[in-house]
Structure formats: C-alpha cells, structure tokens
Short mmCIF file of the C-alpha atoms (twelve columns), coordinates in Angstrom:
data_MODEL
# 
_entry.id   MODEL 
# 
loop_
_atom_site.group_PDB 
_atom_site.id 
_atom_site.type_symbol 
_atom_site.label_atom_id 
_atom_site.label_alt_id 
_atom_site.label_comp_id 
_atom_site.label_asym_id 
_atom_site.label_seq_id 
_atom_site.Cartn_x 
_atom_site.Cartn_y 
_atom_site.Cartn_z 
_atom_site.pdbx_PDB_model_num 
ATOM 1   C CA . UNK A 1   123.393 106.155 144.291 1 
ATOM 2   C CA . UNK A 2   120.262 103.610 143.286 1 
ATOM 3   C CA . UNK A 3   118.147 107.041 143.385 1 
ATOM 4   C CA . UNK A 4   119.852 108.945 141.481 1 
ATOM 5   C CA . UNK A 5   120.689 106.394 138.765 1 
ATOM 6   C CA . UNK A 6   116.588 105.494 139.142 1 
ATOM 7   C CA . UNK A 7   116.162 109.357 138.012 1 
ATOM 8   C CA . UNK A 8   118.512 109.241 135.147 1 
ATOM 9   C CA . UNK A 9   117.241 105.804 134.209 1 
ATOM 10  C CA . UNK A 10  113.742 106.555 134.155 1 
ATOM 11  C CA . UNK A 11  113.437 110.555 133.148 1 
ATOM 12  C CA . UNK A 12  110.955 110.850 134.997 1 
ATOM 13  C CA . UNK A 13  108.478 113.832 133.822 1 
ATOM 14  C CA . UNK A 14  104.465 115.149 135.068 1 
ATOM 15  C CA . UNK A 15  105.924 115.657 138.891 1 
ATOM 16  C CA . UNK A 16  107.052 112.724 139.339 1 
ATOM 17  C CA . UNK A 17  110.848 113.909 140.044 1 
ATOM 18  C CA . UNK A 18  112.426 112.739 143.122 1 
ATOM 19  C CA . UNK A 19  113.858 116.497 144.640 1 
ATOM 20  C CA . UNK A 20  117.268 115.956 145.948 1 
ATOM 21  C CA . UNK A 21  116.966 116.268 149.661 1 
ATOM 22  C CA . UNK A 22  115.116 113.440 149.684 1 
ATOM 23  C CA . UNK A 23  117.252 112.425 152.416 1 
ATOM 24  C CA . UNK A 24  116.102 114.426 154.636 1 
ATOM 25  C CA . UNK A 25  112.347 113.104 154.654 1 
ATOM 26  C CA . UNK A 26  112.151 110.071 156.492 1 
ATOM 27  C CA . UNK A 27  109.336 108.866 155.041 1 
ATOM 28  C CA . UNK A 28  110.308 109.477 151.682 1 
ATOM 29  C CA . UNK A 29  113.447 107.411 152.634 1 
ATOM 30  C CA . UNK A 30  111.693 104.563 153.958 1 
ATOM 31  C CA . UNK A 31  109.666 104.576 150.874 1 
ATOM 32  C CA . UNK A 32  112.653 104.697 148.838 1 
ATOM 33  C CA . UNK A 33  114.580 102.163 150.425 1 
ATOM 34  C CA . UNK A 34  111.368 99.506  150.416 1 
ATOM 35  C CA . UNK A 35  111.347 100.222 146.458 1 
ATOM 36  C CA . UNK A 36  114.755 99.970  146.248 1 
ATOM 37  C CA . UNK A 37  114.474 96.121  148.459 1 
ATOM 38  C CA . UNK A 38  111.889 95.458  146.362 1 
ATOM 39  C CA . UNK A 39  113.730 96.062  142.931 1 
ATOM 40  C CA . UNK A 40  117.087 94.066  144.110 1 
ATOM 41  C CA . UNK A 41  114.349 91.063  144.409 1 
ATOM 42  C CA . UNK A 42  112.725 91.792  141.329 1 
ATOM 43  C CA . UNK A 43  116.453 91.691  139.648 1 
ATOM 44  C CA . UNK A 44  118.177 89.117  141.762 1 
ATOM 45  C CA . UNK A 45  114.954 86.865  140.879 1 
ATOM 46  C CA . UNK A 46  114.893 87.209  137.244 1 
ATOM 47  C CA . UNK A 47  119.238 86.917  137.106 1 
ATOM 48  C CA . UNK A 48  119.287 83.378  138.775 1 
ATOM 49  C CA . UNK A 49  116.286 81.782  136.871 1 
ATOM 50  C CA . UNK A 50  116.738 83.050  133.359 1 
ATOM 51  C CA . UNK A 51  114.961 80.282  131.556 1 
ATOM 52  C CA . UNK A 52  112.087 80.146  134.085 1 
ATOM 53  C CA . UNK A 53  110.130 83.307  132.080 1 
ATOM 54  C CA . UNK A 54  110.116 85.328  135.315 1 
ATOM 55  C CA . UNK A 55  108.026 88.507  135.071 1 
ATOM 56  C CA . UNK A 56  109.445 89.985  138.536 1 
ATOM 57  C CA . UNK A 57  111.073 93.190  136.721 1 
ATOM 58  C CA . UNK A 58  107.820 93.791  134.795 1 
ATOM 59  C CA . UNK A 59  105.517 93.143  138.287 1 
ATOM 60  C CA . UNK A 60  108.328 95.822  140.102 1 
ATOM 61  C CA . UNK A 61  107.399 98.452  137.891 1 
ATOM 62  C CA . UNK A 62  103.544 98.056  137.837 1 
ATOM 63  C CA . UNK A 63  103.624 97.065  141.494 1 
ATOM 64  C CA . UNK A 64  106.011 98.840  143.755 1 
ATOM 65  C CA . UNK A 65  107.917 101.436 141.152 1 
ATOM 66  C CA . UNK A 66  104.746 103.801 140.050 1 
ATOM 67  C CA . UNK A 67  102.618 103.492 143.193 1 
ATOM 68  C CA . UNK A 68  105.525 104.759 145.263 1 
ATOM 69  C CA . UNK A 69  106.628 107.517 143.378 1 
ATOM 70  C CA . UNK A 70  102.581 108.857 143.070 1 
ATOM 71  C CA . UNK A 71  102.736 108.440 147.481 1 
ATOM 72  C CA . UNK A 72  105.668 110.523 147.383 1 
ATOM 73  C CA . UNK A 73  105.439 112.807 144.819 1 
ATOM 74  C CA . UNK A 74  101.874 113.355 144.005 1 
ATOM 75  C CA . UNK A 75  99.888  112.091 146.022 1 
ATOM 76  C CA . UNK A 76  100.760 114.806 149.145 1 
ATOM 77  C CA . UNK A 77  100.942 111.911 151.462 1 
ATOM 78  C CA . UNK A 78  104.447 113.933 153.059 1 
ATOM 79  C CA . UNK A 79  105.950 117.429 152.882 1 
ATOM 80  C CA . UNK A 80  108.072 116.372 150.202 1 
ATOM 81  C CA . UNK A 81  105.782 117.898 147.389 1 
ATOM 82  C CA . UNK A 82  106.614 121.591 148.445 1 
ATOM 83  C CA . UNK A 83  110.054 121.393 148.085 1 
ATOM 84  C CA . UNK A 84  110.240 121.718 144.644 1 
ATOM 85  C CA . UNK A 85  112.511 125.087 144.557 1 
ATOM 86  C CA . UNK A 86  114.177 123.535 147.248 1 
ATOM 87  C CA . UNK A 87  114.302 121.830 150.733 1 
ATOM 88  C CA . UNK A 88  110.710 122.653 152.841 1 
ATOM 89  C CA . UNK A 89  112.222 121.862 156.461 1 
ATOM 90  C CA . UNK A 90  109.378 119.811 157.784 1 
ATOM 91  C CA . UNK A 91  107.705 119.587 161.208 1 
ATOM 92  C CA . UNK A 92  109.784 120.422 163.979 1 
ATOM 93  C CA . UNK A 93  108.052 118.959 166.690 1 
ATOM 94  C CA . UNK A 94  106.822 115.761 165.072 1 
ATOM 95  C CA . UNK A 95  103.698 114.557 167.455 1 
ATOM 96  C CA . UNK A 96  104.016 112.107 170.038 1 
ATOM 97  C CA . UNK A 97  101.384 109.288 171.134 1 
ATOM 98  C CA . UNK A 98  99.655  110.474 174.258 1 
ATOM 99  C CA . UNK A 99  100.364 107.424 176.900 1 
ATOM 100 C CA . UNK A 100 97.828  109.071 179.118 1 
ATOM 101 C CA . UNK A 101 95.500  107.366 176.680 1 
ATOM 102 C CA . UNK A 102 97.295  104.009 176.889 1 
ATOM 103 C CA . UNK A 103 96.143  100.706 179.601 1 
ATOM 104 C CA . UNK A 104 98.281  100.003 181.541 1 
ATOM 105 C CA . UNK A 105 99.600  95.758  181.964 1 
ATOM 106 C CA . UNK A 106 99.235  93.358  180.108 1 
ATOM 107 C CA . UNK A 107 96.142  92.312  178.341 1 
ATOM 108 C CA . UNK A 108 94.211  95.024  179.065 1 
ATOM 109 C CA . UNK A 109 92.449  97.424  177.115 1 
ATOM 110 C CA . UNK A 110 94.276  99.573  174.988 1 
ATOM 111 C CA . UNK A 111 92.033  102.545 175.259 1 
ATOM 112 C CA . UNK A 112 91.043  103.561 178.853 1 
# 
C-alpha cells in the first residue's frame, strides 16, 4: 500500500516509475522497505516534536527517497529496469558463495 500511494503521491516521471511487480525483486523490496523504515522515522520524528523545527521529512527526500529510486530504477543496479512492458523473470539460479574457498575454524584466514 505505502508504494503505491508513494507513486500516486509523488507522479513520478523521467523513469523513475516503480513497475508493479516490484514484489517480485528482492532487492528492489529490500530497498523499498528500508525507504519505507526510513520515511515512518522521518514522519514519526517530525509528528512528536512539532515545535522543535525538525527537518527529518525534508532530509528523507534528499537523503533516502531520490537516491533509492535512481538504484532501482536507473541506475541498473537489478533486473528491475527491463521490466518495463512487464515482469523480466530474473536469474534462476541465483549464485552461491563457493565454501571451497572458505578457512575452515575459527580465526583463521578467510581465504585459503
């Protein structure tokens, strides 16, 4: 719901549209949900300390609102970008860390 009202609140334009299986990116929604964290703050802060000139909503947007939409919609940082005429399923196989790679007990090395 706080996405979609975020769209119709902002009107977004120049790519910066949020496509609707957003979901469906995991990344996107971890992105999504630490803006969304980050705007509850912003609004919860400036509600309970109205007389103390708080600039939280105004720091949300220059911090946190316009550098994560340009990470997930311009910037090609995930898949997301190419599902513009709709949903691009994404890697199927996502890669793994190779443990052959990893030290093994405690306070070793982490490269062998």
């Amino acid at each position: 719901d706080w996405v979609d009202w975020l769209q119709a609140t902002y009107d977004f334009k120049g790519g910066f549209d949020i496509h609707p299986c957003w979901p469906l990116h995991r990344g996107v929604t971890e992105e999504l949900a630490g803006l969304w964290h980050a705007w509850r703050r912003a609004v919860n802060t400036d509600e309970l300390a109205p007389k103390a000139a708080n600039a939280e909503l105004a720091a949300w947007h220059d911090r946190w609102l316009w550098p994560t939409l340009t990470r997930i919609t311009v910037g090609n940082n995930y898949r997301f970008g190419s599902c513009s005429k709709g949903h691009e399923p994404g890697r199927t196989n996502p890669i793994r860390t190779d443990r052959t790679h990893l030290a093994e007990g405690p306070g070793s090395c982490l490269l062998k």
